[in-house]
PDB file of C-alpha atoms in Angstrom:
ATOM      1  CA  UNK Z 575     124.357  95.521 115.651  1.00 62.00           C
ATOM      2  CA  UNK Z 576     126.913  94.608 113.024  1.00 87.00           C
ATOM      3  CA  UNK Z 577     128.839  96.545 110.360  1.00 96.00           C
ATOM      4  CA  UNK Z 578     128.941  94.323 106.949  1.00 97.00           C
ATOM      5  CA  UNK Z 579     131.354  94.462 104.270  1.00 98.00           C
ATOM      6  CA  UNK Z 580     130.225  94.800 100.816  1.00 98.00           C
ATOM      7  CA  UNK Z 581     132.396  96.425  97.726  1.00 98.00           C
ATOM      8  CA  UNK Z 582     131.349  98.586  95.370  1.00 98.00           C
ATOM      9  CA  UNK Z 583     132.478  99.614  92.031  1.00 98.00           C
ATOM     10  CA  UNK Z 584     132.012 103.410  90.911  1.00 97.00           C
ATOM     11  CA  UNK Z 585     131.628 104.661  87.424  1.00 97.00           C
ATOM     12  CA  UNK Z 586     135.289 105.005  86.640  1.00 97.00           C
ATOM     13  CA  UNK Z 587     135.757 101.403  87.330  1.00 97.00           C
ATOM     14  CA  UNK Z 588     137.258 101.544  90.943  1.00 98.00           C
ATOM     15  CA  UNK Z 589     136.127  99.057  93.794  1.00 98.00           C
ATOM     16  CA  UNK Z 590     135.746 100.519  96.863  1.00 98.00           C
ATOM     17  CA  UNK Z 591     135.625  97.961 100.188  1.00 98.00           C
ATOM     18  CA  UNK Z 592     133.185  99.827 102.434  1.00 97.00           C
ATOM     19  CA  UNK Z 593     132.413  98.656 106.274  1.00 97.00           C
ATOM     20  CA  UNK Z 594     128.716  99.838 105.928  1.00 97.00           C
ATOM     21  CA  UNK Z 595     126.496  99.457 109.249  1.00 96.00           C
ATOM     22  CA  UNK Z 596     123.356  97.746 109.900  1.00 96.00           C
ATOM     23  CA  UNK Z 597     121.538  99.703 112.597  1.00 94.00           C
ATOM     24  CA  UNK Z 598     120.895 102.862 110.630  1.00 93.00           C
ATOM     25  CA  UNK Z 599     118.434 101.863 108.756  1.00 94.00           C
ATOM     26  CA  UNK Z 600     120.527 103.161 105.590  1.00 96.00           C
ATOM     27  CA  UNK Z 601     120.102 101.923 102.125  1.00 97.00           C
ATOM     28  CA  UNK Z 602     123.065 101.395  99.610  1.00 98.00           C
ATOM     29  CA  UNK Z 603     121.973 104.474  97.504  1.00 97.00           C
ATOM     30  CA  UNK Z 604     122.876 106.304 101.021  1.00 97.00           C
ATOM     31  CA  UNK Z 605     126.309 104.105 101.496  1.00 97.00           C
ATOM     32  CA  UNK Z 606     127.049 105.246  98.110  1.00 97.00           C
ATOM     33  CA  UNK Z 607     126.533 108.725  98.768  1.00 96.00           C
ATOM     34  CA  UNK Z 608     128.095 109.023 102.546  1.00 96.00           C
ATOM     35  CA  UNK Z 609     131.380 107.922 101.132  1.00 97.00           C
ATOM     36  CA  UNK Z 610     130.723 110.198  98.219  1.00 96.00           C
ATOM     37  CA  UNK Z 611     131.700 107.200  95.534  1.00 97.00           C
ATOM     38  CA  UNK Z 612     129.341 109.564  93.467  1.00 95.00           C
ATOM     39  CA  UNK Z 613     129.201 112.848  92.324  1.00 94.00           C
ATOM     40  CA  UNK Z 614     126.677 114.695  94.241  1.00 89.00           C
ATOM     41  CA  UNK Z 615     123.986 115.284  92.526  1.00 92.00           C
ATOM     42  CA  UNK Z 616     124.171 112.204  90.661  1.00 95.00           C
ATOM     43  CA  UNK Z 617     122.877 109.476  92.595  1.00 94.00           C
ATOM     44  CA  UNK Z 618     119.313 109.449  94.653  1.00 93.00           C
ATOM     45  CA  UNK Z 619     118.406 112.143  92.570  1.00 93.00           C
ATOM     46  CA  UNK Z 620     114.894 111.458  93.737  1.00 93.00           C
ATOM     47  CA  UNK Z 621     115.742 110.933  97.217  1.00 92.00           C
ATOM     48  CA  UNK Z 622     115.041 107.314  97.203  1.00 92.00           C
ATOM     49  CA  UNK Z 623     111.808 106.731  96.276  1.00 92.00           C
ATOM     50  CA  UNK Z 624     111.936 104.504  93.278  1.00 92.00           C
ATOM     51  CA  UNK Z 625     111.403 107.514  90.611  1.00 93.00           C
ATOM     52  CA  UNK Z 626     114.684 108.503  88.950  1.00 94.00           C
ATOM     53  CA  UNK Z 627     116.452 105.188  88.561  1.00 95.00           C
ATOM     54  CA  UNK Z 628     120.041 107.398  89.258  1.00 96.00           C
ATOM     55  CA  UNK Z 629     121.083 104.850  91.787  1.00 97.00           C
ATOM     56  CA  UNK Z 630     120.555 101.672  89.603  1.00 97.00           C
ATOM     57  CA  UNK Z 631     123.686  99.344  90.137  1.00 98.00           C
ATOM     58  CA  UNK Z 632     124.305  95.677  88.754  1.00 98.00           C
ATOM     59  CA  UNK Z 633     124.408  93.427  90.990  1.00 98.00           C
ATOM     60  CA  UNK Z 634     127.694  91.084  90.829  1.00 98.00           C
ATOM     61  CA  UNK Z 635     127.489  88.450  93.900  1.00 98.00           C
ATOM     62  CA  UNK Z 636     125.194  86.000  94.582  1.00 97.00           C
ATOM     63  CA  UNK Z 637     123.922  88.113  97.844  1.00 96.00           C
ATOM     64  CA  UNK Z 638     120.167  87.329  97.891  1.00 95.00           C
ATOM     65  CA  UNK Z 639     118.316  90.531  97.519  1.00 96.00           C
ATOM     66  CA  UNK Z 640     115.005  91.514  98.670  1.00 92.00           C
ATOM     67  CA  UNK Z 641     112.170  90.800  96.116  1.00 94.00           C
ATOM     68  CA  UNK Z 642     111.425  93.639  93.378  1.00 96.00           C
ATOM     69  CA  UNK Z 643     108.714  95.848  94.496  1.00 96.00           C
ATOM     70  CA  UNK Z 644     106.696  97.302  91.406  1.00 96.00           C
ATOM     71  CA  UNK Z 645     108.050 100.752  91.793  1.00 95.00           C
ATOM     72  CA  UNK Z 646     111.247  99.756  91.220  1.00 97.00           C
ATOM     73  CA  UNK Z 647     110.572  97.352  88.315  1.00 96.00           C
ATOM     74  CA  UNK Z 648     108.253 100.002  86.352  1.00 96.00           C
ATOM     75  CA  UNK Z 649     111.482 102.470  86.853  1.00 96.00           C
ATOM     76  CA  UNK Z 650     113.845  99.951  86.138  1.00 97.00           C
ATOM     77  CA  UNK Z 651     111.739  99.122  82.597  1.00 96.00           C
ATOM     78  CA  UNK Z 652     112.066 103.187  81.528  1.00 95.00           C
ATOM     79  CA  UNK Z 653     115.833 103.227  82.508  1.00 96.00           C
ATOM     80  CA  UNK Z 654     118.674 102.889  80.193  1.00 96.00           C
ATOM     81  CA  UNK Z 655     121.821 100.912  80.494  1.00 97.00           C
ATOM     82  CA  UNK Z 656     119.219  97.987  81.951  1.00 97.00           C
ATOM     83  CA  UNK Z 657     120.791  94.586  82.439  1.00 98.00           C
ATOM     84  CA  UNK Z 658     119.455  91.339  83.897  1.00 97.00           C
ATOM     85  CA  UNK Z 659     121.141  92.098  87.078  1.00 98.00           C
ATOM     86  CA  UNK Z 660     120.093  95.356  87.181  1.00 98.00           C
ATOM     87  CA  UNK Z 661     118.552  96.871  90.999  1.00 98.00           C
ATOM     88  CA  UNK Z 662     118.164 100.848  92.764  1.00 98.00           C
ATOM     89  CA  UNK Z 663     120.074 101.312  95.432  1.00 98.00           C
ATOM     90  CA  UNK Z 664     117.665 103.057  97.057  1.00 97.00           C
ATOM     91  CA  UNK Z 665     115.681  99.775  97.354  1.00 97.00           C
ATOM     92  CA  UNK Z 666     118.282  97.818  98.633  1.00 97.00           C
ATOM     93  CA  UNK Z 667     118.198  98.280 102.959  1.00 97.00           C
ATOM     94  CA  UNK Z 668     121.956  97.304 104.326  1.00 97.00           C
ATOM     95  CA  UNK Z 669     120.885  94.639 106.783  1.00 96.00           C
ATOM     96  CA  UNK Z 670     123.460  91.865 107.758  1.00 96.00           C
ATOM     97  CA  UNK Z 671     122.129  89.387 105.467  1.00 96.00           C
ATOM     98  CA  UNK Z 672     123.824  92.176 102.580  1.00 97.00           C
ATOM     99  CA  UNK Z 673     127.316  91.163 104.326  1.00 97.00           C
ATOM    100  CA  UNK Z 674     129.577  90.199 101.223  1.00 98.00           C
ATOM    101  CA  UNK Z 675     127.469  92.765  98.320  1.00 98.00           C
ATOM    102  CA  UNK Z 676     129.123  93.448  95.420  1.00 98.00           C
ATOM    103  CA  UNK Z 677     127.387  95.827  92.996  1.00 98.00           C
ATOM    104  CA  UNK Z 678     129.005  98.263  90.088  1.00 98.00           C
ATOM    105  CA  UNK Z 679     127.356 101.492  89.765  1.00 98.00           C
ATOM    106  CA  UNK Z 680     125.560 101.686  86.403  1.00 97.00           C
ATOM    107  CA  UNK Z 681     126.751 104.513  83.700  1.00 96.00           C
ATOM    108  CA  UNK Z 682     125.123 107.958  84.462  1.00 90.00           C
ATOM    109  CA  UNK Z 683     121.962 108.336  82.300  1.00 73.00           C
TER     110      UNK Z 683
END
């Protein structure tokens, strides 16, 4: 399998370049926390199952996503600092078509 390259921003505006593999079935809410771009604690509160809305990011590049499951839009419409571009990390599985990502985390709620 392949590694993929995707950057993101943490919440005191720094962009981090992370190599982030493919074959461990990881999603970016884990990327996020392995490199600890995050205070622990603060991110996948919930553990990734669509309920907390502590790993929504905005999406920045034109990487095409998976579609929005219903979990993650009903949490998405009860979490603040919402914007069109808005997605959990959680729900997002790093998978080489995610080569080239670039999401900001959103402000912690």
């Amino acid at each position: 399998m392949e590694d993929i390259n995707i950057k993101i921003t943490d919440r005191d505006g720094v962009t981090h370049e992370i190599v982030a593999p493919t074959d461990m079935a990881m999603n970016l809410m884990e990327v996020v926390r392995s490199y600890e771009l995050a205070p622990e604690g603060t991110i996948g509160v919930c553990g990734g199952m669509a309920m907390c809305a502590s790993c929504q990011c905005y999406v920045h590049s034109d990487t095409e996503l998976p579609e929005m499951s219903d979990d993650e839009e009903a949490m998405l419409s009860e979490a603040f600092d919402v914007k069109d571009n808005s997605r959990l990390g959680c729900q997002i599985q790093m998978t080489p078509d995610m080569e080239g990502l670039e999401v900001e985390l959103a402000p912690e709620s």
